[in-house]
Tab-separated table of C-alpha atoms in Angstrom:
chain	number	residue	atom	x	y	z
A	3	UNK	CA	-2.359	24.865	0.690
A	4	UNK	CA	0.297	26.611	-1.361
A	5	UNK	CA	2.452	24.002	-3.085
A	6	UNK	CA	5.810	24.667	-4.721
A	7	UNK	CA	6.876	22.148	-7.345
A	8	UNK	CA	10.621	22.095	-8.063
A	9	UNK	CA	10.636	20.458	-11.470
A	10	UNK	CA	11.848	20.535	-15.035
A	11	UNK	CA	10.579	23.436	-17.167
A	12	UNK	CA	6.789	23.294	-17.409
A	13	UNK	CA	7.067	23.912	-21.128
A	14	UNK	CA	8.571	20.444	-21.714
A	15	UNK	CA	5.944	18.478	-19.776
A	16	UNK	CA	4.173	15.720	-21.705
A	17	UNK	CA	0.884	16.186	-19.918
A	18	UNK	CA	-0.700	13.013	-21.285
A	19	UNK	CA	1.687	10.940	-19.175
A	20	UNK	CA	3.530	13.240	-16.762
A	21	UNK	CA	3.153	12.300	-13.100
A	22	UNK	CA	4.027	15.763	-11.783
A	23	UNK	CA	1.254	17.163	-13.971
A	24	UNK	CA	-1.153	14.596	-12.502
A	25	UNK	CA	-0.177	15.766	-9.015
A	26	UNK	CA	-0.741	19.392	-10.008
A	27	UNK	CA	-4.109	18.656	-11.596
A	28	UNK	CA	-5.417	16.887	-8.514
A	29	UNK	CA	-4.074	19.577	-6.170
A	30	UNK	CA	-5.697	22.301	-8.283
A	31	UNK	CA	-9.002	20.411	-8.281
A	32	UNK	CA	-8.931	20.593	-4.480
A	33	UNK	CA	-8.334	24.331	-4.527
A	34	UNK	CA	-4.648	24.301	-3.646
A	35	UNK	CA	-2.426	27.042	-5.059
A	36	UNK	CA	0.294	25.889	-7.460
A	37	UNK	CA	3.763	27.406	-7.646
A	38	UNK	CA	6.550	26.118	-9.883
A	39	UNK	CA	10.262	26.709	-10.231
A	40	UNK	CA	13.306	24.995	-11.637
A	41	UNK	CA	16.223	23.715	-9.605
A	42	UNK	CA	18.417	26.543	-10.944
A	43	UNK	CA	16.135	29.129	-9.310
A	44	UNK	CA	16.876	28.009	-5.752
A	45	UNK	CA	19.086	30.480	-3.893
A	46	UNK	CA	20.218	31.353	-0.375
A	47	UNK	CA	21.875	34.463	0.987
A	48	UNK	CA	23.097	35.252	4.476
A	49	UNK	CA	20.458	37.108	6.418
A	50	UNK	CA	17.692	35.641	4.260
A	51	UNK	CA	16.082	32.273	3.685
A	52	UNK	CA	16.166	29.786	0.823
A	53	UNK	CA	14.124	31.300	-1.978
A	54	UNK	CA	12.811	30.245	-5.369
A	55	UNK	CA	13.690	33.325	-7.364
A	56	UNK	CA	11.130	34.161	-9.993
A	57	UNK	CA	8.774	31.354	-8.978
A	58	UNK	CA	5.613	31.235	-11.069
A	59	UNK	CA	2.098	30.856	-9.664
A	60	UNK	CA	0.238	28.885	-12.292
A	61	UNK	CA	-3.289	27.827	-13.035
A	62	UNK	CA	-4.288	24.945	-15.288
A	63	UNK	CA	-6.252	25.610	-18.453
A	64	UNK	CA	-7.492	22.112	-19.262
A	65	UNK	CA	-5.925	22.390	-22.713
A	66	UNK	CA	-3.587	19.568	-23.726
A	67	UNK	CA	-1.016	21.892	-25.305
A	68	UNK	CA	-1.194	25.315	-23.658
A	69	UNK	CA	-1.893	23.638	-20.356
A	70	UNK	CA	-0.988	26.384	-17.894
A	71	UNK	CA	-1.108	30.118	-17.489
A	72	UNK	CA	1.143	32.201	-15.254
A	73	UNK	CA	-0.904	34.200	-12.757
A	74	UNK	CA	2.026	35.826	-10.954
A	75	UNK	CA	5.811	35.746	-10.712
A	76	UNK	CA	7.743	36.544	-7.539
A	77	UNK	CA	10.516	35.391	-5.256
A	78	UNK	CA	8.991	32.737	-2.997
A	79	UNK	CA	10.556	31.792	0.325
A	80	UNK	CA	10.309	28.016	0.541
A	81	UNK	CA	9.357	28.064	4.207
A	82	UNK	CA	6.316	30.189	3.294
A	83	UNK	CA	4.859	27.408	1.137
A	84	UNK	CA	2.719	24.704	2.719
A	85	UNK	CA	4.910	22.072	1.077
A	86	UNK	CA	7.761	21.866	-1.419
A	87	UNK	CA	7.685	18.893	-3.787
A	88	UNK	CA	11.086	18.008	-5.242
A	89	UNK	CA	10.174	16.594	-8.650
A	90	UNK	CA	13.294	17.311	-10.713
A	91	UNK	CA	13.920	14.393	-13.032
A	92	UNK	CA	17.244	12.539	-12.899
A	93	UNK	CA	20.143	12.460	-13.477
A	94	UNK	CA	21.293	12.859	-9.901
A	95	UNK	CA	24.295	15.000	-10.777
A	96	UNK	CA	26.293	17.560	-8.805
A	97	UNK	CA	23.668	20.259	-9.307
A	98	UNK	CA	20.961	17.959	-7.989
A	99	UNK	CA	23.178	17.167	-5.011
A	100	UNK	CA	23.686	20.872	-4.281
A	101	UNK	CA	19.941	21.456	-4.590
A	102	UNK	CA	19.277	18.893	-1.858
A	103	UNK	CA	21.539	20.885	0.457
A	104	UNK	CA	19.623	24.077	-0.295
A	105	UNK	CA	16.372	22.217	0.327
A	106	UNK	CA	17.702	20.848	3.604
A	107	UNK	CA	18.593	24.395	4.651
A	108	UNK	CA	15.021	25.365	3.778
A	109	UNK	CA	13.835	22.604	6.106
A	110	UNK	CA	15.902	24.092	8.918
A	111	UNK	CA	14.131	27.370	8.186
A	112	UNK	CA	10.728	25.722	8.535
A	113	UNK	CA	9.931	24.382	5.069
A	114	UNK	CA	8.326	20.977	4.594
A	115	UNK	CA	10.063	19.249	1.667
A	116	UNK	CA	8.882	15.982	0.099
A	117	UNK	CA	10.647	13.740	-0.579
A	118	UNK	CA	13.092	14.608	2.190
A	119	UNK	CA	16.281	16.082	0.673
A	120	UNK	CA	18.476	14.102	3.041
A	121	UNK	CA	16.640	10.920	2.116
A	122	UNK	CA	17.126	11.746	-1.569
A	123	UNK	CA	20.877	11.954	-0.986
A	124	UNK	CA	20.977	8.823	1.154
A	125	UNK	CA	19.089	6.610	-1.306
A	126	UNK	CA	20.680	6.713	-4.766
A	127	UNK	CA	18.331	4.779	-6.972
A	128	UNK	CA	20.679	1.997	-8.024
A	129	UNK	CA	22.498	1.573	-4.703
A	130	UNK	CA	19.496	1.849	-2.363
A	131	UNK	CA	18.733	-1.814	-3.037
A	132	UNK	CA	21.888	-2.862	-1.167
A	133	UNK	CA	20.050	-2.319	2.127
A	134	UNK	CA	17.616	-5.083	1.156
A	135	UNK	CA	19.723	-8.062	-0.025
A	136	UNK	CA	16.878	-10.468	0.778
A	137	UNK	CA	14.844	-8.976	-2.059
A	138	UNK	CA	17.447	-8.659	-4.824
A	139	UNK	CA	19.109	-11.031	-7.266
A	140	UNK	CA	22.859	-11.672	-7.547
A	141	UNK	CA	24.432	-8.219	-7.700
A	142	UNK	CA	27.951	-6.795	-7.807
A	143	UNK	CA	28.998	-3.158	-7.376
A	144	UNK	CA	32.599	-2.529	-8.372
A	145	UNK	CA	35.023	-0.704	-10.629
A	146	UNK	CA	37.279	-3.788	-10.879
A	147	UNK	CA	37.237	-5.428	-14.317
A	148	UNK	CA	38.541	-8.724	-12.931
A	149	UNK	CA	35.668	-8.904	-10.445
A	150	UNK	CA	33.225	-8.315	-13.300
A	151	UNK	CA	34.802	-11.145	-15.294
A	152	UNK	CA	34.507	-13.464	-12.297
A	153	UNK	CA	30.860	-12.483	-11.816
A	154	UNK	CA	30.182	-13.259	-15.470
A	155	UNK	CA	31.969	-16.605	-15.211
A	156	UNK	CA	29.716	-17.512	-12.271
A	157	UNK	CA	26.365	-16.287	-13.636
A	158	UNK	CA	26.979	-16.491	-17.431
A	159	UNK	CA	24.190	-14.078	-18.436
A	160	UNK	CA	24.566	-10.618	-16.887
A	161	UNK	CA	23.428	-7.006	-17.050
A	162	UNK	CA	25.868	-4.109	-16.629
A	163	UNK	CA	24.724	-0.536	-15.969
A	164	UNK	CA	26.093	2.808	-14.822
A	165	UNK	CA	25.097	4.033	-11.375
A	166	UNK	CA	23.960	7.411	-12.697
A	167	UNK	CA	21.887	6.198	-15.633
A	168	UNK	CA	18.202	6.887	-16.151
A	169	UNK	CA	15.480	5.638	-18.450
A	170	UNK	CA	17.469	2.529	-19.362
A	171	UNK	CA	20.465	4.554	-20.553
A	172	UNK	CA	23.786	2.692	-20.726
A	173	UNK	CA	22.431	-0.785	-19.914
A	174	UNK	CA	24.209	-3.730	-21.552
A	175	UNK	CA	23.562	-7.465	-21.556
A	176	UNK	CA	26.405	-9.978	-21.939
A	177	UNK	CA	25.473	-13.611	-22.548
A	178	UNK	CA	27.356	-16.854	-21.906
A	179	UNK	CA	29.753	-16.270	-24.815
A	180	UNK	CA	31.114	-13.170	-23.043
A	181	UNK	CA	31.091	-11.262	-26.328
A	182	UNK	CA	32.315	-7.673	-25.842
A	183	UNK	CA	32.474	-7.990	-22.049
A	184	UNK	CA	35.882	-6.307	-21.953
A	185	UNK	CA	34.849	-3.449	-24.193
A	186	UNK	CA	31.588	-2.876	-22.323
A	187	UNK	CA	33.386	-2.928	-18.994
A	188	UNK	CA	35.930	-0.376	-20.212
A	189	UNK	CA	33.135	1.839	-21.514
A	190	UNK	CA	31.196	1.789	-18.254
A	191	UNK	CA	34.011	1.794	-15.701
A	192	UNK	CA	36.263	4.112	-17.724
A	193	UNK	CA	39.277	1.867	-17.224
A	194	UNK	CA	38.690	1.513	-13.486
A	195	UNK	CA	37.778	5.128	-12.690
A	196	UNK	CA	34.018	4.646	-12.368
A	197	UNK	CA	31.929	2.232	-10.299
A	198	UNK	CA	29.310	0.154	-12.095
A	199	UNK	CA	26.548	-2.263	-11.119
A	200	UNK	CA	26.439	-5.803	-12.474
A	201	UNK	CA	23.441	-8.077	-11.993
A	202	UNK	CA	22.462	-11.539	-13.074
A	203	UNK	CA	20.109	-11.358	-16.046
A	204	UNK	CA	16.558	-12.121	-14.944
A	205	UNK	CA	14.590	-13.844	-17.732
A	206	UNK	CA	11.338	-12.709	-16.112
A	207	UNK	CA	11.986	-9.336	-17.756
A	208	UNK	CA	10.010	-10.625	-20.764
A	209	UNK	CA	6.918	-10.406	-18.530
A	210	UNK	CA	7.782	-6.843	-17.583
A	211	UNK	CA	9.891	-4.630	-15.358
A	212	UNK	CA	7.233	-3.867	-12.756
A	213	UNK	CA	6.930	-0.398	-11.274
A	214	UNK	CA	5.349	-0.628	-7.817
A	215	UNK	CA	4.226	2.701	-6.408
A	216	UNK	CA	4.458	3.215	-2.649
A	217	UNK	CA	2.720	6.184	-1.063
A	218	UNK	CA	3.551	6.818	2.578
A	219	UNK	CA	4.927	3.286	2.842
A	220	UNK	CA	1.922	1.471	1.368
A	221	UNK	CA	1.742	0.101	-2.186
A	222	UNK	CA	-1.176	0.984	-4.413
A	223	UNK	CA	-3.060	-2.110	-5.657
A	224	UNK	CA	-1.720	-2.038	-9.229
A	225	UNK	CA	1.736	-2.240	-10.737
A	226	UNK	CA	2.826	-0.951	-14.138
A	227	UNK	CA	4.718	-3.693	-15.970
A	228	UNK	CA	7.069	-2.121	-18.528
A	229	UNK	CA	7.411	-4.868	-21.155
A	230	UNK	CA	10.364	-4.837	-23.581
A	231	UNK	CA	9.418	-4.700	-27.250
A	232	UNK	CA	11.032	-6.541	-30.146
A	233	UNK	CA	14.687	-7.401	-29.542
A	234	UNK	CA	15.045	-4.815	-26.775
A	235	UNK	CA	16.119	-6.088	-23.324
A	236	UNK	CA	14.985	-2.925	-21.521
A	237	UNK	CA	11.419	-2.337	-20.455
A	238	UNK	CA	11.835	1.362	-19.701
A	239	UNK	CA	9.108	3.503	-21.230
A	240	UNK	CA	11.782	5.959	-22.384
A	241	UNK	CA	13.162	3.336	-24.783
A	242	UNK	CA	9.850	2.042	-26.087
A	243	UNK	CA	8.704	-0.362	-23.379
A	244	UNK	CA	4.957	-1.053	-23.304
A	245	UNK	CA	3.320	-0.183	-19.990
A	246	UNK	CA	0.668	-2.676	-18.868
A	247	UNK	CA	-1.101	-2.183	-15.541
A	248	UNK	CA	-1.525	-5.369	-13.518
A	249	UNK	CA	-2.874	-6.259	-10.085
A	250	UNK	CA	-0.210	-6.419	-7.411
A	251	UNK	CA	0.757	-9.995	-6.564
A	252	UNK	CA	0.985	-11.159	-2.962
A	253	UNK	CA	4.781	-11.301	-3.271
A	254	UNK	CA	4.903	-7.806	-4.765
A	255	UNK	CA	2.798	-6.522	-1.877
A	256	UNK	CA	4.929	-8.222	0.782
A	257	UNK	CA	8.164	-6.855	-0.691
A	258	UNK	CA	6.743	-3.359	-1.061
A	259	UNK	CA	5.387	-3.220	2.476
A	260	UNK	CA	8.647	-4.471	3.964
A	261	UNK	CA	10.663	-1.825	2.121
A	262	UNK	CA	8.060	0.884	2.687
A	263	UNK	CA	8.079	0.278	6.427
A	264	UNK	CA	11.808	1.087	6.462
A	265	UNK	CA	11.909	3.988	4.019
A	266	UNK	CA	8.712	5.948	4.649
A	267	UNK	CA	9.752	7.016	8.170
A	268	UNK	CA	12.897	8.536	6.620
A	269	UNK	CA	10.790	11.095	4.761
A	270	UNK	CA	10.193	9.233	1.511
A	271	UNK	CA	6.518	9.863	0.895
A	272	UNK	CA	6.581	8.612	-2.700
A	273	UNK	CA	8.704	5.676	-3.899
A	274	UNK	CA	8.779	3.683	-7.116
A	275	UNK	CA	10.130	0.146	-6.760
A	276	UNK	CA	11.343	-1.624	-9.885
A	277	UNK	CA	10.816	-5.374	-9.652
A	278	UNK	CA	11.622	-8.101	-12.169
A	279	UNK	CA	10.053	-11.407	-11.204
A	280	UNK	CA	10.456	-11.384	-7.434
A	281	UNK	CA	13.673	-9.338	-7.389
A	282	UNK	CA	13.934	-5.616	-6.676
A	283	UNK	CA	16.309	-3.984	-9.152
A	284	UNK	CA	15.983	-0.268	-8.257
A	285	UNK	CA	14.379	1.986	-5.662
A	286	UNK	CA	13.338	5.234	-7.339
A	287	UNK	CA	12.937	8.233	-5.031
A	288	UNK	CA	13.878	11.305	-7.080
A	289	UNK	CA	10.944	11.614	-9.480
A	290	UNK	CA	9.024	8.331	-9.786
A	291	UNK	CA	6.384	8.078	-12.486
A	292	UNK	CA	3.468	5.882	-13.514
A	293	UNK	CA	0.413	7.692	-12.112
A	294	UNK	CA	-1.370	8.367	-15.372
A	295	UNK	CA	-0.753	5.019	-17.055
A	296	UNK	CA	-2.139	3.116	-14.068
A	297	UNK	CA	-5.146	5.419	-13.703
A	298	UNK	CA	-5.963	5.318	-17.415
A	299	UNK	CA	-5.853	1.508	-17.540
A	300	UNK	CA	-7.468	0.612	-14.210
A	301	UNK	CA	-9.472	3.623	-13.066
A	302	UNK	CA	-7.568	3.683	-9.780
A	303	UNK	CA	-7.032	7.356	-8.896
A	304	UNK	CA	-3.338	7.350	-7.988
A	305	UNK	CA	-3.075	11.149	-7.843
A	306	UNK	CA	-5.975	11.302	-5.403
A	307	UNK	CA	-4.279	8.760	-3.166
A	308	UNK	CA	-1.039	10.747	-3.319
A	309	UNK	CA	-2.714	14.064	-2.557
A	310	UNK	CA	-4.531	12.530	0.415
A	311	UNK	CA	-1.122	11.454	1.748
A	312	UNK	CA	0.416	14.845	0.989
A	313	UNK	CA	-2.342	16.679	2.864
A	314	UNK	CA	-1.963	14.304	5.798
A	315	UNK	CA	1.824	14.809	5.830
A	316	UNK	CA	1.442	18.584	5.899
A	317	UNK	CA	-1.089	18.324	8.736
A	318	UNK	CA	1.149	16.109	10.884
A	319	UNK	CA	3.101	17.825	13.666
A	320	UNK	CA	6.798	18.105	12.920
A	321	UNK	CA	9.152	16.010	14.947
């Protein structure tokens, strides 16, 4: 297969932990051809098809630092690749949104894009949980400061976060004393101009914010618990959380399978559920991570499982 990865610049990859790199390494080991481009390189012109201008065909060196070499550079029509993997990291901003439309046009031209660009648009990572209220804790989505105050009065200990945040960015906790609730609300909702998410604080976070990986609707047998360190309330690896692989609990598995059964048929081959205790807090579909940490700690070959699913998806008849 010829695989095109739409991703961040290869030069900034941290190969010791990067999930896209793990995907590339496994694909290369199976003899698949690797192409890479950035989101900015996608283009369409009347009379032509969606193209990755200046796409690079790369091979892997096995070196931790200079980890790839460029074998060729050319304009690559997306429909000519066996599959296009959209692996651009958040934030999901306007440019990301426009890229999904270009990728959807590529689908109309015959490309196979994973995850589905329409599904990426339809499942923003914070708001996708609203479809599954049976699996989430007390949650409010609003731009109304009064509603946030009422939610705090009811639940006492709450978390506030922006809808477009990533890696734990912009997350605040307000305890029973309500200290700085007004100021935090104004910061996040920009005096009523921006919608925010408010959730009841889940004390189980001290045991980890669990990342459950679903591949083609089925969870792998291990979760990566991101455990907050020191006085930090966030378990995100980007802010210093410690990742500890753990066996999936029966409840984790039941939740994951129920959500996977709904979302996988929509073209979401790879999903990362964030679960605190027994409550889903986010559904990550843009560029979920965790492959290497789980494999390194448990020996379970996540990238192999993913590539098996990718090959099967490419082989399936369209319809």
